[in-house]
PDB file of C-alpha atoms in Angstrom:
ATOM      1  CA  MET Y  10      61.738 -67.051  48.551  1.00 83.00           C
ATOM      2  CA  ASP Y  11      61.621 -67.322  44.767  1.00 93.00           C
ATOM      3  CA  LEU Y  12      63.841 -64.503  43.474  1.00 97.00           C
ATOM      4  CA  GLN Y  13      62.223 -64.718  40.016  1.00 97.00           C
ATOM      5  CA  LEU Y  14      65.600 -64.953  38.265  1.00 98.00           C
ATOM      6  CA  GLU Y  15      65.031 -68.167  36.338  1.00 97.00           C
ATOM      7  CA  GLY Y  16      65.895 -67.688  32.673  1.00 97.00           C
ATOM      8  CA  ASN Y  17      67.363 -64.232  33.217  1.00 98.00           C
ATOM      9  CA  VAL Y  18      70.838 -63.408  31.907  1.00 98.00           C
ATOM     10  CA  ALA Y  19      73.552 -62.191  34.288  1.00 98.00           C
ATOM     11  CA  LEU Y  20      77.116 -61.050  33.606  1.00 98.00           C
ATOM     12  CA  ALA Y  21      79.613 -60.997  36.488  1.00 98.00           C
ATOM     13  CA  THR Y  22      83.023 -59.494  35.807  1.00 97.00           C
ATOM     14  CA  ALA Y  23      86.292 -60.759  37.292  1.00 94.00           C
ATOM     15  CA  ALA Y  24      84.255 -63.578  38.802  1.00 95.00           C
ATOM     16  CA  THR Y  25      86.352 -66.727  38.518  1.00 94.00           C
ATOM     17  CA  SER Y  26      87.127 -66.692  42.247  1.00 92.00           C
ATOM     18  CA  GLY Y  27      86.269 -65.016  45.514  1.00 93.00           C
ATOM     19  CA  LEU Y  28      83.216 -62.851  46.025  1.00 95.00           C
ATOM     20  CA  GLY Y  29      82.564 -62.407  42.317  1.00 96.00           C
ATOM     21  CA  LEU Y  30      82.349 -66.162  41.839  1.00 97.00           C
ATOM     22  CA  ALA Y  31      80.155 -66.529  44.931  1.00 97.00           C
ATOM     23  CA  SER Y  32      77.771 -63.930  43.486  1.00 98.00           C
ATOM     24  CA  ALA Y  33      77.680 -65.688  40.124  1.00 98.00           C
ATOM     25  CA  GLU Y  34      77.016 -68.996  41.899  1.00 98.00           C
ATOM     26  CA  ALA Y  35      74.083 -67.524  43.821  1.00 98.00           C
ATOM     27  CA  LEU Y  36      72.580 -66.200  40.579  1.00 98.00           C
ATOM     28  CA  ALA Y  37      73.091 -69.558  38.875  1.00 98.00           C
ATOM     29  CA  ALA Y  38      71.440 -71.348  41.788  1.00 97.00           C
ATOM     30  CA  GLU Y  39      68.346 -69.216  41.188  1.00 97.00           C
ATOM     31  CA  GLY Y  40      68.171 -70.430  37.589  1.00 97.00           C
ATOM     32  CA  ALA Y  41      69.828 -67.522  35.796  1.00 98.00           C
ATOM     33  CA  HIS Y  42      72.055 -67.964  32.756  1.00 98.00           C
ATOM     34  CA  VAL Y  43      75.447 -66.689  33.895  1.00 98.00           C
ATOM     35  CA  VAL Y  44      78.517 -65.329  32.120  1.00 98.00           C
ATOM     36  CA  VAL Y  45      81.748 -64.747  34.039  1.00 98.00           C
ATOM     37  CA  CYS Y  46      85.086 -63.442  32.867  1.00 97.00           C
ATOM     38  CA  GLY Y  47      88.667 -63.725  34.008  1.00 95.00           C
ATOM     39  CA  ARG Y  48      92.220 -63.735  32.714  1.00 93.00           C
ATOM     40  CA  THR Y  49      93.392 -67.232  33.681  1.00 92.00           C
ATOM     41  CA  GLU Y  50      92.301 -70.246  31.638  1.00 91.00           C
ATOM     42  CA  SER Y  51      92.482 -72.719  34.518  1.00 92.00           C
ATOM     43  CA  ARG Y  52      90.343 -70.496  36.747  1.00 93.00           C
ATOM     44  CA  LEU Y  53      87.846 -69.962  33.936  1.00 96.00           C
ATOM     45  CA  GLU Y  54      87.371 -73.690  33.501  1.00 95.00           C
ATOM     46  CA  SER Y  55      87.098 -74.285  37.252  1.00 95.00           C
ATOM     47  CA  ALA Y  56      84.504 -71.500  37.551  1.00 96.00           C
ATOM     48  CA  ARG Y  57      82.526 -72.864  34.620  1.00 96.00           C
ATOM     49  CA  GLU Y  58      82.335 -76.303  36.213  1.00 96.00           C
ATOM     50  CA  GLN Y  59      81.332 -74.906  39.602  1.00 96.00           C
ATOM     51  CA  LEU Y  60      78.629 -72.673  38.142  1.00 97.00           C
ATOM     52  CA  SER Y  61      77.265 -75.375  35.864  1.00 96.00           C
ATOM     53  CA  ALA Y  62      76.697 -77.555  38.921  1.00 96.00           C
ATOM     54  CA  ALA Y  63      74.992 -74.742  40.839  1.00 96.00           C
ATOM     55  CA  GLY Y  64      71.799 -74.446  38.822  1.00 95.00           C
ATOM     56  CA  PRO Y  65      69.889 -75.332  35.646  1.00 95.00           C
ATOM     57  CA  GLY Y  66      70.899 -72.293  33.576  1.00 94.00           C
ATOM     58  CA  ASP Y  67      73.570 -72.141  30.901  1.00 97.00           C
ATOM     59  CA  VAL Y  68      77.031 -70.901  31.862  1.00 97.00           C
ATOM     60  CA  ARG Y  69      79.776 -69.231  29.856  1.00 97.00           C
ATOM     61  CA  ALA Y  70      83.283 -68.437  31.098  1.00 97.00           C
ATOM     62  CA  ILE Y  71      85.036 -65.943  28.806  1.00 97.00           C
ATOM     63  CA  GLU Y  72      88.640 -64.792  28.887  1.00 97.00           C
ATOM     64  CA  ALA Y  73      88.690 -61.010  29.277  1.00 97.00           C
ATOM     65  CA  ASP Y  74      90.731 -58.314  30.995  1.00 96.00           C
ATOM     66  CA  ILE Y  75      88.391 -55.737  32.571  1.00 97.00           C
ATOM     67  CA  THR Y  76      91.065 -53.040  32.239  1.00 96.00           C
ATOM     68  CA  ASP Y  77      91.064 -53.508  28.435  1.00 97.00           C
ATOM     69  CA  PRO Y  78      88.240 -51.522  26.763  1.00 97.00           C
ATOM     70  CA  GLY Y  79      88.214 -53.849  23.751  1.00 97.00           C
ATOM     71  CA  ASP Y  80      87.871 -56.921  25.943  1.00 98.00           C
ATOM     72  CA  VAL Y  81      84.981 -55.345  27.842  1.00 98.00           C
ATOM     73  CA  GLU Y  82      83.075 -54.481  24.668  1.00 98.00           C
ATOM     74  CA  ALA Y  83      83.640 -57.979  23.291  1.00 98.00           C
ATOM     75  CA  LEU Y  84      82.538 -59.555  26.580  1.00 98.00           C
ATOM     76  CA  VAL Y  85      79.201 -57.749  26.611  1.00 98.00           C
ATOM     77  CA  GLU Y  86      78.651 -58.425  22.902  1.00 98.00           C
ATOM     78  CA  ALA Y  87      79.354 -62.135  23.377  1.00 98.00           C
ATOM     79  CA  THR Y  88      76.899 -62.302  26.295  1.00 98.00           C
ATOM     80  CA  VAL Y  89      74.110 -60.670  24.301  1.00 98.00           C
ATOM     81  CA  GLU Y  90      74.808 -62.707  21.173  1.00 98.00           C
ATOM     82  CA  THR Y  91      74.752 -65.958  23.160  1.00 97.00           C
ATOM     83  CA  PHE Y  92      71.628 -65.348  25.233  1.00 98.00           C
ATOM     84  CA  GLY Y  93      69.769 -62.688  23.290  1.00 97.00           C
ATOM     85  CA  GLY Y  94      69.938 -60.009  25.955  1.00 98.00           C
ATOM     86  CA  LEU Y  95      71.259 -58.983  29.351  1.00 98.00           C
ATOM     87  CA  ASP Y  96      69.254 -58.477  32.557  1.00 98.00           C
ATOM     88  CA  HIS Y  97      71.794 -58.192  35.364  1.00 98.00           C
ATOM     89  CA  LEU Y  98      75.355 -56.902  35.716  1.00 98.00           C
ATOM     90  CA  VAL Y  99      77.606 -57.566  38.691  1.00 98.00           C
ATOM     91  CA  THR Y 100      80.890 -55.668  38.684  1.00 98.00           C
ATOM     92  CA  SER Y 101      83.808 -56.860  40.740  1.00 95.00           C
ATOM     93  CA  ALA Y 102      87.567 -56.518  40.539  1.00 93.00           C
ATOM     94  CA  GLY Y 103      90.567 -57.839  42.405  1.00 85.00           C
ATOM     95  CA  GLY Y 104      91.804 -55.729  45.267  1.00 84.00           C
ATOM     96  CA  PRO Y 105      94.708 -53.313  44.768  1.00 92.00           C
ATOM     97  CA  PRO Y 106      98.015 -53.865  46.601  1.00 89.00           C
ATOM     98  CA  SER Y 107      98.109 -53.157  50.309  1.00 88.00           C
ATOM     99  CA  GLY Y 108     100.389 -50.501  51.746  1.00 91.00           C
ATOM    100  CA  SER Y 109     100.605 -47.119  53.431  1.00 94.00           C
ATOM    101  CA  PHE Y 110     100.296 -43.755  51.707  1.00 96.00           C
ATOM    102  CA  LEU Y 111     104.013 -42.950  51.858  1.00 96.00           C
ATOM    103  CA  ASP Y 112     104.994 -46.351  50.470  1.00 94.00           C
ATOM    104  CA  THR Y 113     102.575 -46.261  47.519  1.00 96.00           C
ATOM    105  CA  PRO Y 114     104.028 -45.007  44.208  1.00 96.00           C
ATOM    106  CA  THR Y 115     102.110 -42.817  41.772  1.00 96.00           C
ATOM    107  CA  GLU Y 116     101.713 -45.551  39.170  1.00 97.00           C
ATOM    108  CA  ALA Y 117      99.964 -47.747  41.743  1.00 97.00           C
ATOM    109  CA  TRP Y 118      97.300 -45.060  42.167  1.00 98.00           C
ATOM    110  CA  GLU Y 119      96.744 -44.927  38.429  1.00 97.00           C
ATOM    111  CA  ASP Y 120      96.529 -48.713  38.177  1.00 97.00           C
ATOM    112  CA  ALA Y 121      94.070 -48.889  41.090  1.00 97.00           C
ATOM    113  CA  TYR Y 122      91.782 -46.277  39.536  1.00 97.00           C
ATOM    114  CA  ASP Y 123      91.782 -48.128  36.231  1.00 97.00           C
ATOM    115  CA  LEU Y 124      91.094 -51.467  37.929  1.00 97.00           C
ATOM    116  CA  LEU Y 125      88.436 -50.398  40.411  1.00 97.00           C
ATOM    117  CA  VAL Y 126      86.688 -47.433  38.810  1.00 98.00           C
ATOM    118  CA  MET Y 127      87.247 -47.370  35.067  1.00 98.00           C
ATOM    119  CA  SER Y 128      86.500 -51.087  34.728  1.00 97.00           C
ATOM    120  CA  ALA Y 129      83.046 -50.419  36.210  1.00 98.00           C
ATOM    121  CA  VAL Y 130      82.605 -47.355  33.979  1.00 98.00           C
ATOM    122  CA  ARG Y 131      83.480 -49.279  30.809  1.00 97.00           C
ATOM    123  CA  THR Y 132      81.413 -52.343  31.657  1.00 98.00           C
ATOM    124  CA  THR Y 133      78.346 -50.337  32.638  1.00 98.00           C
ATOM    125  CA  ARG Y 134      78.588 -48.148  29.551  1.00 98.00           C
ATOM    126  CA  ALA Y 135      78.693 -51.226  27.316  1.00 98.00           C
ATOM    127  CA  ALA Y 136      75.959 -53.071  29.199  1.00 98.00           C
ATOM    128  CA  TYR Y 137      73.498 -50.249  29.838  1.00 98.00           C
ATOM    129  CA  PRO Y 138      71.630 -50.277  26.484  1.00 98.00           C
ATOM    130  CA  HIS Y 139      70.861 -53.974  26.957  1.00 98.00           C
ATOM    131  CA  LEU Y 140      69.950 -53.616  30.640  1.00 98.00           C
ATOM    132  CA  ALA Y 141      67.576 -50.784  29.772  1.00 98.00           C
ATOM    133  CA  GLU Y 142      65.741 -53.047  27.334  1.00 98.00           C
ATOM    134  CA  SER Y 143      65.167 -55.630  30.075  1.00 98.00           C
ATOM    135  CA  ASP Y 144      62.107 -55.583  32.293  1.00 96.00           C
ATOM    136  CA  ALA Y 145      64.370 -56.324  35.276  1.00 96.00           C
ATOM    137  CA  GLY Y 146      67.615 -54.458  34.547  1.00 98.00           C
ATOM    138  CA  SER Y 147      69.954 -54.221  37.522  1.00 98.00           C
ATOM    139  CA  ILE Y 148      73.562 -53.498  38.417  1.00 98.00           C
ATOM    140  CA  VAL Y 149      75.338 -54.468  41.635  1.00 98.00           C
ATOM    141  CA  ASN Y 150      78.858 -53.172  42.326  1.00 98.00           C
ATOM    142  CA  ILE Y 151      80.988 -55.251  44.699  1.00 98.00           C
ATOM    143  CA  THR Y 152      83.190 -52.795  46.599  1.00 96.00           C
ATOM    144  CA  SER Y 153      84.407 -52.900  50.223  1.00 95.00           C
ATOM    145  CA  ARG Y 154      83.487 -51.641  53.659  1.00 93.00           C
ATOM    146  CA  SER Y 155      86.548 -49.416  53.249  1.00 93.00           C
ATOM    147  CA  VAL Y 156      84.319 -46.958  51.341  1.00 95.00           C
ATOM    148  CA  ARG Y 157      82.836 -45.974  54.709  1.00 95.00           C
ATOM    149  CA  GLU Y 158      85.510 -46.845  57.223  1.00 93.00           C
ATOM    150  CA  VAL Y 159      89.209 -46.904  56.385  1.00 94.00           C
ATOM    151  CA  ILE Y 160      91.225 -50.073  56.900  1.00 90.00           C
ATOM    152  CA  ASP Y 161      94.848 -49.828  58.012  1.00 89.00           C
ATOM    153  CA  ASP Y 162      97.473 -50.334  55.265  1.00 89.00           C
ATOM    154  CA  LEU Y 163      94.863 -50.291  52.489  1.00 93.00           C
ATOM    155  CA  VAL Y 164      95.249 -46.706  51.313  1.00 97.00           C
ATOM    156  CA  LEU Y 165      94.403 -47.507  47.675  1.00 97.00           C
ATOM    157  CA  SER Y 166      91.215 -49.336  48.554  1.00 96.00           C
ATOM    158  CA  ASN Y 167      90.254 -46.721  51.136  1.00 96.00           C
ATOM    159  CA  ALA Y 168      90.589 -43.830  48.708  1.00 97.00           C
ATOM    160  CA  VAL Y 169      89.817 -45.163  45.242  1.00 97.00           C
ATOM    161  CA  ARG Y 170      86.851 -47.429  45.965  1.00 97.00           C
ATOM    162  CA  ARG Y 171      84.857 -44.446  47.241  1.00 97.00           C
ATOM    163  CA  ALA Y 172      84.611 -43.272  43.644  1.00 97.00           C
ATOM    164  CA  VAL Y 173      82.598 -46.403  42.831  1.00 98.00           C
ATOM    165  CA  ILE Y 174      79.979 -45.368  45.403  1.00 98.00           C
ATOM    166  CA  GLY Y 175      79.734 -41.900  43.884  1.00 98.00           C
ATOM    167  CA  LEU Y 176      79.353 -43.545  40.485  1.00 98.00           C
ATOM    168  CA  MET Y 177      76.677 -45.904  41.789  1.00 98.00           C
ATOM    169  CA  LYS Y 178      74.642 -43.131  43.418  1.00 98.00           C
ATOM    170  CA  THR Y 179      74.809 -41.037  40.250  1.00 98.00           C
ATOM    171  CA  GLN Y 180      73.775 -43.927  38.020  1.00 98.00           C
ATOM    172  CA  ALA Y 181      70.939 -44.911  40.351  1.00 98.00           C
ATOM    173  CA  ARG Y 182      69.374 -41.483  39.812  1.00 98.00           C
ATOM    174  CA  GLU Y 183      70.166 -41.285  36.093  1.00 98.00           C
ATOM    175  CA  PHE Y 184      69.067 -44.802  35.183  1.00 98.00           C
ATOM    176  CA  ALA Y 185      65.836 -44.960  37.213  1.00 98.00           C
ATOM    177  CA  PRO Y 186      63.272 -46.307  36.667  1.00 97.00           C
ATOM    178  CA  ASP Y 187      64.683 -48.503  33.884  1.00 98.00           C
ATOM    179  CA  VAL Y 188      67.761 -49.911  35.645  1.00 98.00           C
ATOM    180  CA  ARG Y 189      68.409 -50.230  39.377  1.00 98.00           C
ATOM    181  CA  VAL Y 190      71.965 -49.729  40.667  1.00 98.00           C
ATOM    182  CA  ASN Y 191      73.226 -50.809  44.093  1.00 98.00           C
ATOM    183  CA  ALA Y 192      76.468 -51.766  45.823  1.00 98.00           C
ATOM    184  CA  VAL Y 193      77.548 -54.244  48.469  1.00 98.00           C
ATOM    185  CA  LEU Y 194      80.282 -53.436  50.967  1.00 97.00           C
ATOM    186  CA  PRO Y 195      81.999 -56.676  52.007  1.00 95.00           C
ATOM    187  CA  GLY Y 196      83.901 -57.038  55.204  1.00 90.00           C
ATOM    188  CA  ALA Y 197      86.266 -59.957  55.750  1.00 87.00           C
ATOM    189  CA  HIS Y 198      85.250 -63.124  53.912  1.00 89.00           C
ATOM    190  CA  GLU Y 199      87.164 -66.361  53.451  1.00 85.00           C
ATOM    191  CA  THR Y 200      88.753 -65.590  50.088  1.00 82.00           C
ATOM    192  CA  ALA Y 201      92.226 -65.499  48.577  1.00 78.00           C
ATOM    193  CA  ARG Y 202      92.191 -61.705  49.094  1.00 78.00           C
ATOM    194  CA  ILE Y 203      92.028 -62.095  52.873  1.00 79.00           C
ATOM    195  CA  GLU Y 204      94.818 -64.670  52.724  1.00 81.00           C
ATOM    196  CA  GLU Y 205      96.917 -62.175  50.751  1.00 81.00           C
ATOM    197  CA  LEU Y 206      96.298 -59.342  53.213  1.00 78.00           C
ATOM    198  CA  ILE Y 207      97.141 -61.499  56.214  1.00 86.00           C
ATOM    199  CA  ASP Y 208     100.290 -62.832  54.523  1.00 86.00           C
ATOM    200  CA  ASP Y 209     101.370 -59.245  53.779  1.00 85.00           C
ATOM    201  CA  ALA Y 210     100.824 -58.316  57.426  1.00 85.00           C
ATOM    202  CA  VAL Y 211     102.928 -61.293  58.532  1.00 87.00           C
ATOM    203  CA  GLU Y 212     105.732 -60.135  56.214  1.00 87.00           C
ATOM    204  CA  ARG Y 213     105.543 -56.652  57.757  1.00 86.00           C
ATOM    205  CA  GLY Y 214     105.931 -58.225  61.192  1.00 89.00           C
ATOM    206  CA  GLU Y 215     102.446 -57.347  62.425  1.00 87.00           C
ATOM    207  CA  TYR Y 216     101.697 -61.010  63.153  1.00 90.00           C
ATOM    208  CA  ASP Y 217     103.920 -63.963  63.996  1.00 90.00           C
ATOM    209  CA  SER Y 218     101.834 -66.360  61.911  1.00 90.00           C
ATOM    210  CA  TYR Y 219      98.944 -66.564  59.477  1.00 85.00           C
ATOM    211  CA  GLU Y 220      96.774 -68.140  62.180  1.00 87.00           C
ATOM    212  CA  GLU Y 221      97.378 -65.194  64.509  1.00 87.00           C
ATOM    213  CA  GLY Y 222      96.386 -62.770  61.742  1.00 85.00           C
ATOM    214  CA  TYR Y 223      93.243 -64.717  60.882  1.00 83.00           C
ATOM    215  CA  ASP Y 224      92.153 -64.801  64.513  1.00 85.00           C
ATOM    216  CA  ASP Y 225      92.756 -61.059  64.787  1.00 84.00           C
ATOM    217  CA  TRP Y 226      90.525 -60.339  61.774  1.00 80.00           C
ATOM    218  CA  ALA Y 227      87.794 -62.587  63.176  1.00 84.00           C
ATOM    219  CA  ALA Y 228      88.057 -60.992  66.627  1.00 84.00           C
ATOM    220  CA  ASP Y 229      86.994 -57.641  65.140  1.00 85.00           C
ATOM    221  CA  VAL Y 230      83.718 -59.108  63.825  1.00 91.00           C
ATOM    222  CA  PRO Y 231      80.775 -59.002  66.281  1.00 93.00           C
ATOM    223  CA  MET Y 232      79.418 -62.196  64.697  1.00 92.00           C
ATOM    224  CA  GLY Y 233      82.621 -63.862  65.910  1.00 89.00           C
ATOM    225  CA  ARG Y 234      83.856 -65.154  62.565  1.00 89.00           C
ATOM    226  CA  ILE Y 235      84.870 -64.217  59.045  1.00 89.00           C
ATOM    227  CA  GLY Y 236      82.106 -64.443  56.468  1.00 92.00           C
ATOM    228  CA  GLU Y 237      81.557 -67.164  53.902  1.00 93.00           C
ATOM    229  CA  PRO Y 238      81.598 -65.875  50.296  1.00 94.00           C
ATOM    230  CA  ARG Y 239      78.132 -67.262  49.535  1.00 95.00           C
ATOM    231  CA  GLU Y 240      76.683 -65.117  52.334  1.00 96.00           C
ATOM    232  CA  LEU Y 241      77.570 -62.102  50.214  1.00 97.00           C
ATOM    233  CA  GLY Y 242      76.528 -63.814  46.988  1.00 98.00           C
ATOM    234  CA  ASP Y 243      73.013 -64.360  48.275  1.00 98.00           C
ATOM    235  CA  VAL Y 244      72.609 -60.639  48.969  1.00 98.00           C
ATOM    236  CA  VAL Y 245      73.874 -59.814  45.471  1.00 98.00           C
ATOM    237  CA  ALA Y 246      71.306 -62.210  43.998  1.00 98.00           C
ATOM    238  CA  PHE Y 247      68.523 -60.579  46.018  1.00 98.00           C
ATOM    239  CA  LEU Y 248      69.548 -57.049  44.991  1.00 98.00           C
ATOM    240  CA  SER Y 249      69.653 -58.205  41.368  1.00 98.00           C
ATOM    241  CA  SER Y 250      66.201 -59.721  41.547  1.00 98.00           C
ATOM    242  CA  PRO Y 251      62.712 -58.268  41.081  1.00 97.00           C
ATOM    243  CA  ARG Y 252      62.185 -58.956  44.790  1.00 97.00           C
ATOM    244  CA  ALA Y 253      64.327 -55.840  45.372  1.00 98.00           C
ATOM    245  CA  SER Y 254      62.360 -53.808  42.828  1.00 97.00           C
ATOM    246  CA  PHE Y 255      62.174 -50.681  45.029  1.00 98.00           C
ATOM    247  CA  VAL Y 256      65.836 -50.792  46.099  1.00 98.00           C
ATOM    248  CA  THR Y 257      68.232 -48.569  44.167  1.00 98.00           C
ATOM    249  CA  GLY Y 258      71.113 -46.333  45.205  1.00 98.00           C
ATOM    250  CA  ALA Y 259      71.779 -48.483  48.285  1.00 98.00           C
ATOM    251  CA  ALA Y 260      75.212 -49.409  49.632  1.00 98.00           C
ATOM    252  CA  VAL Y 261      74.695 -52.517  51.763  1.00 98.00           C
ATOM    253  CA  PRO Y 262      77.362 -53.573  54.313  1.00 97.00           C
ATOM    254  CA  ILE Y 263      77.901 -57.320  54.567  1.00 97.00           C
ATOM    255  CA  ASP Y 264      80.491 -57.529  57.287  1.00 94.00           C
ATOM    256  CA  GLY Y 265      79.070 -59.318  60.307  1.00 94.00           C
ATOM    257  CA  GLY Y 266      78.596 -55.978  62.076  1.00 94.00           C
ATOM    258  CA  SER Y 267      82.251 -54.884  61.874  1.00 91.00           C
ATOM    259  CA  MET Y 268      81.540 -51.375  60.629  1.00 89.00           C
ATOM    260  CA  ARG Y 269      81.123 -48.801  63.388  1.00 87.00           C
ATOM    261  CA  SER Y 270      79.926 -45.925  61.208  1.00 81.00           C
TER     262      SER Y 270
END
């Protein structure tokens, strides 16, 4: 299926690794010009090389901190100045620390809200005028299946990420018909985030080894395995594309059937 993205301009935040990078790669493979941001120079360069090899479009990798309002404004401005406009926005952010409610300090809640919610607010606010001028304006928020079904020892993700869904649903109604807004709800995928969560569980004594933890995560997936990042990226590319022109306000689980709700 031709997703009709060739020549379009896409910005993916915090997308130098993991699911954000996989989404940017899927957009690049469809011929879109892609801009990604991150905070680490080595990751930026690695992402730029990977994305440049994925498709014919131009790629930019820009250093930016999505919790810094000035960086976000500059990121969107640089994207528009470079490519003359903006058609698609993909918001992602690194996961907050794991832990239980009683072990999580107040400042961690504030940091998680700034990282997961306010970064999406700032980026969307800066990008919206340009998306509205596009004939194919779209936003996809990468969140987590925890917005529907809590995950043990992830109290920050369980609680704070739900605000992103409320934001998405509100924007989908406010921005229609000019800009579509959707979200994807990833389950376990083979990323550094999953490695971090399993390592944390090993340190807490829940597993004897990383391999035991990995097998336990996979055992909870009806498909019998953990997902590959590009499997999520392809859905993000579809939701961004004109092929999904009547889809807005949707929160799409991509979890191999793990969610029971």
